């Protein structure tokens, strides 16, 4: 059975660095990658269909960016991409049950200065029993 790496991807610079790292690690391990992007919006179900469709389209565009980063780094890697509606940490924790390694960017788009690890990465570190690798953008 081949190894599987779960990559949480939100399109941030740290997530792009994590995608590159995951692609290189997958190549070394002969592993596949499952890229997971989640999105949510307060009261999503109350938005009209046009607004819901716009949010979904933006989420798929972000996930496709992750696909491009991975295939540019390691085109031979088996990759599946999933976009889910939901909060990132619970979705990643649930998906981690079926993988060998979780790879995340240090933090997402919310620039909280002096924070070592973002809230999603912190929750995943504390609530999954899989190894978690936290990657930061090289300029940090």
mmCIF file of C-alpha atoms in Angstrom:
data_model
loop_
_atom_site.group_PDB
_atom_site.id
_atom_site.type_symbol
_atom_site.label_atom_id
_atom_site.label_comp_id
_atom_site.label_asym_id
_atom_site.label_seq_id
_atom_site.Cartn_x
_atom_site.Cartn_y
_atom_site.Cartn_z
ATOM 1 C CA UNK A 1 0.000 0.000 0.000
ATOM 2 C CA UNK A 2 1.412 3.381 -0.970
ATOM 3 C CA UNK A 3 1.650 6.275 1.431
ATOM 4 C CA UNK A 4 -0.745 9.224 1.291
ATOM 5 C CA UNK A 5 0.021 12.808 2.227
ATOM 6 C CA UNK A 6 -2.755 15.227 3.146
ATOM 7 C CA UNK A 7 -2.054 18.832 2.168
ATOM 8 C CA UNK A 8 -4.230 21.557 3.622
ATOM 9 C CA UNK A 9 -4.154 24.363 1.071
ATOM 10 C CA UNK A 10 -5.561 27.886 1.330
ATOM 11 C CA UNK A 11 -3.525 29.676 -1.347
ATOM 12 C CA UNK A 12 -1.423 31.688 1.109
ATOM 13 C CA UNK A 13 2.362 31.998 0.652
ATOM 14 C CA UNK A 14 2.900 29.483 3.461
ATOM 15 C CA UNK A 15 0.447 27.057 1.807
ATOM 16 C CA UNK A 16 2.281 27.393 -1.514
ATOM 17 C CA UNK A 17 5.559 26.597 0.257
ATOM 18 C CA UNK A 18 3.833 23.628 1.939
ATOM 19 C CA UNK A 19 2.584 22.380 -1.442
ATOM 20 C CA UNK A 20 6.108 22.473 -2.836
ATOM 21 C CA UNK A 21 7.446 20.669 0.213
ATOM 22 C CA UNK A 22 4.686 18.041 0.045
ATOM 23 C CA UNK A 23 5.397 17.411 -3.658
ATOM 24 C CA UNK A 24 9.091 16.834 -2.972
ATOM 25 C CA UNK A 25 8.310 14.608 0.015
ATOM 26 C CA UNK A 26 5.769 12.616 -1.997
ATOM 27 C CA UNK A 27 8.412 12.014 -4.645
ATOM 28 C CA UNK A 28 10.867 10.737 -1.989
ATOM 29 C CA UNK A 29 8.248 8.482 -0.363
ATOM 30 C CA UNK A 30 6.586 7.389 -3.611
ATOM 31 C CA UNK A 31 3.405 8.732 -2.022
ATOM 32 C CA UNK A 32 0.241 10.282 -3.385
ATOM 33 C CA UNK A 33 -1.122 13.655 -2.270
ATOM 34 C CA UNK A 34 -4.643 14.537 -1.264
ATOM 35 C CA UNK A 35 -5.014 18.322 -1.453
ATOM 36 C CA UNK A 36 -7.906 19.613 0.642
ATOM 37 C CA UNK A 37 -9.226 23.157 0.424
ATOM 38 C CA UNK A 38 -12.151 24.216 2.567
ATOM 39 C CA UNK A 39 -14.239 27.317 2.531
ATOM 40 C CA UNK A 40 -17.002 28.658 4.661
ATOM 41 C CA UNK A 41 -18.896 31.873 5.022
ATOM 42 C CA UNK A 42 -21.124 32.924 7.914
ATOM 43 C CA UNK A 43 -24.690 32.035 6.995
ATOM 44 C CA UNK A 44 -23.589 30.523 3.680
ATOM 45 C CA UNK A 45 -26.973 28.859 3.260
ATOM 46 C CA UNK A 46 -28.682 32.262 3.444
ATOM 47 C CA UNK A 47 -26.763 33.670 0.486
ATOM 48 C CA UNK A 48 -28.422 33.691 -2.890
ATOM 49 C CA UNK A 49 -27.304 31.123 -5.469
ATOM 50 C CA UNK A 50 -25.174 33.623 -7.355
ATOM 51 C CA UNK A 51 -23.171 34.489 -4.226
ATOM 52 C CA UNK A 52 -22.821 30.815 -3.275
ATOM 53 C CA UNK A 53 -21.627 30.025 -6.791
ATOM 54 C CA UNK A 54 -19.076 32.856 -6.644
ATOM 55 C CA UNK A 55 -17.663 31.554 -3.345
ATOM 56 C CA UNK A 56 -17.497 28.016 -4.741
ATOM 57 C CA UNK A 57 -15.755 29.232 -7.894
ATOM 58 C CA UNK A 58 -13.173 31.120 -5.824
ATOM 59 C CA UNK A 59 -12.577 27.991 -3.724
ATOM 60 C CA UNK A 60 -12.045 25.858 -6.833
ATOM 61 C CA UNK A 61 -9.637 28.457 -8.240
ATOM 62 C CA UNK A 62 -7.621 28.300 -5.011
ATOM 63 C CA UNK A 63 -7.547 24.498 -5.133
ATOM 64 C CA UNK A 64 -6.419 24.602 -8.764
ATOM 65 C CA UNK A 65 -3.538 26.869 -7.757
ATOM 66 C CA UNK A 66 -2.466 24.129 -5.359
ATOM 67 C CA UNK A 67 -2.735 21.536 -8.118
ATOM 68 C CA UNK A 68 -0.532 23.697 -10.377
ATOM 69 C CA UNK A 69 2.109 24.170 -7.676
ATOM 70 C CA UNK A 70 2.308 20.422 -7.037
ATOM 71 C CA UNK A 71 2.353 19.394 -10.691
ATOM 72 C CA UNK A 72 5.018 22.009 -11.472
ATOM 73 C CA UNK A 73 7.182 20.643 -8.644
ATOM 74 C CA UNK A 74 6.556 16.921 -9.224
ATOM 75 C CA UNK A 75 4.336 16.115 -12.230
ATOM 76 C CA UNK A 76 4.660 12.361 -11.673
ATOM 77 C CA UNK A 77 2.915 12.450 -8.280
ATOM 78 C CA UNK A 78 -0.588 10.985 -8.017
ATOM 79 C CA UNK A 79 -2.805 13.831 -6.828
ATOM 80 C CA UNK A 80 -6.442 14.235 -5.941
ATOM 81 C CA UNK A 81 -8.003 17.566 -5.083
ATOM 82 C CA UNK A 82 -11.045 18.072 -2.876
ATOM 83 C CA UNK A 83 -12.957 21.263 -2.129
ATOM 84 C CA UNK A 84 -15.248 21.089 0.892
ATOM 85 C CA UNK A 85 -17.620 23.529 2.553
ATOM 86 C CA UNK A 86 -16.658 23.696 6.206
ATOM 87 C CA UNK A 87 -14.194 24.963 8.747
ATOM 88 C CA UNK A 88 -10.607 24.026 7.856
ATOM 89 C CA UNK A 89 -9.448 22.411 11.108
ATOM 90 C CA UNK A 90 -12.326 19.928 11.577
ATOM 91 C CA UNK A 91 -12.259 18.964 7.890
ATOM 92 C CA UNK A 92 -8.480 18.426 7.960
ATOM 93 C CA UNK A 93 -8.628 16.462 11.200
ATOM 94 C CA UNK A 94 -11.301 14.168 9.750
ATOM 95 C CA UNK A 95 -9.359 13.694 6.503
ATOM 96 C CA UNK A 96 -6.148 12.957 8.426
ATOM 97 C CA UNK A 97 -7.549 9.623 9.605
ATOM 98 C CA UNK A 98 -6.856 8.125 6.147
ATOM 99 C CA UNK A 99 -3.329 9.440 5.510
ATOM 100 C CA UNK A 100 0.228 8.896 6.696
ATOM 101 C CA UNK A 101 1.326 12.526 6.940
ATOM 102 C CA UNK A 102 -0.362 15.935 7.167
ATOM 103 C CA UNK A 103 1.346 18.976 5.616
ATOM 104 C CA UNK A 104 0.189 22.521 6.360
ATOM 105 C CA UNK A 105 1.387 26.047 5.908
ATOM 106 C CA UNK A 106 2.344 27.774 9.129
ATOM 107 C CA UNK A 107 -0.511 30.217 8.875
ATOM 108 C CA UNK A 108 -3.062 31.361 6.357
ATOM 109 C CA UNK A 109 -4.134 34.738 5.089
ATOM 110 C CA UNK A 110 -4.873 36.328 8.462
ATOM 111 C CA UNK A 111 -1.678 38.230 9.327
ATOM 112 C CA UNK A 112 -1.444 37.758 13.068
ATOM 113 C CA UNK A 113 1.934 39.205 13.900
ATOM 114 C CA UNK A 114 4.149 37.295 16.308
ATOM 115 C CA UNK A 115 2.027 34.151 16.024
ATOM 116 C CA UNK A 116 4.263 31.132 15.607
ATOM 117 C CA UNK A 117 1.580 28.777 14.283
ATOM 118 C CA UNK A 118 -1.856 29.667 12.988
ATOM 119 C CA UNK A 119 -5.044 28.398 14.594
ATOM 120 C CA UNK A 120 -5.739 25.706 11.979
ATOM 121 C CA UNK A 121 -2.214 24.291 12.206
ATOM 122 C CA UNK A 122 -2.371 24.384 15.990
ATOM 123 C CA UNK A 123 -5.699 22.518 16.087
ATOM 124 C CA UNK A 124 -4.412 19.889 13.662
ATOM 125 C CA UNK A 125 -1.263 19.410 15.742
ATOM 126 C CA UNK A 126 -3.327 18.820 18.863
ATOM 127 C CA UNK A 127 -6.227 16.795 17.457
ATOM 128 C CA UNK A 128 -4.787 14.311 14.993
ATOM 129 C CA UNK A 129 -2.672 11.263 15.709
ATOM 130 C CA UNK A 130 -0.796 11.573 12.405
ATOM 131 C CA UNK A 131 2.563 13.288 11.970
ATOM 132 C CA UNK A 132 2.070 16.945 11.019
ATOM 133 C CA UNK A 133 4.633 19.011 9.135
ATOM 134 C CA UNK A 134 4.286 22.793 9.335
ATOM 135 C CA UNK A 135 5.965 24.694 6.497
ATOM 136 C CA UNK A 136 6.649 28.409 6.342
ATOM 137 C CA UNK A 137 7.327 30.584 3.335
ATOM 138 C CA UNK A 138 11.101 31.030 2.877
ATOM 139 C CA UNK A 139 10.852 34.829 3.230
ATOM 140 C CA UNK A 140 9.475 34.527 6.776
#
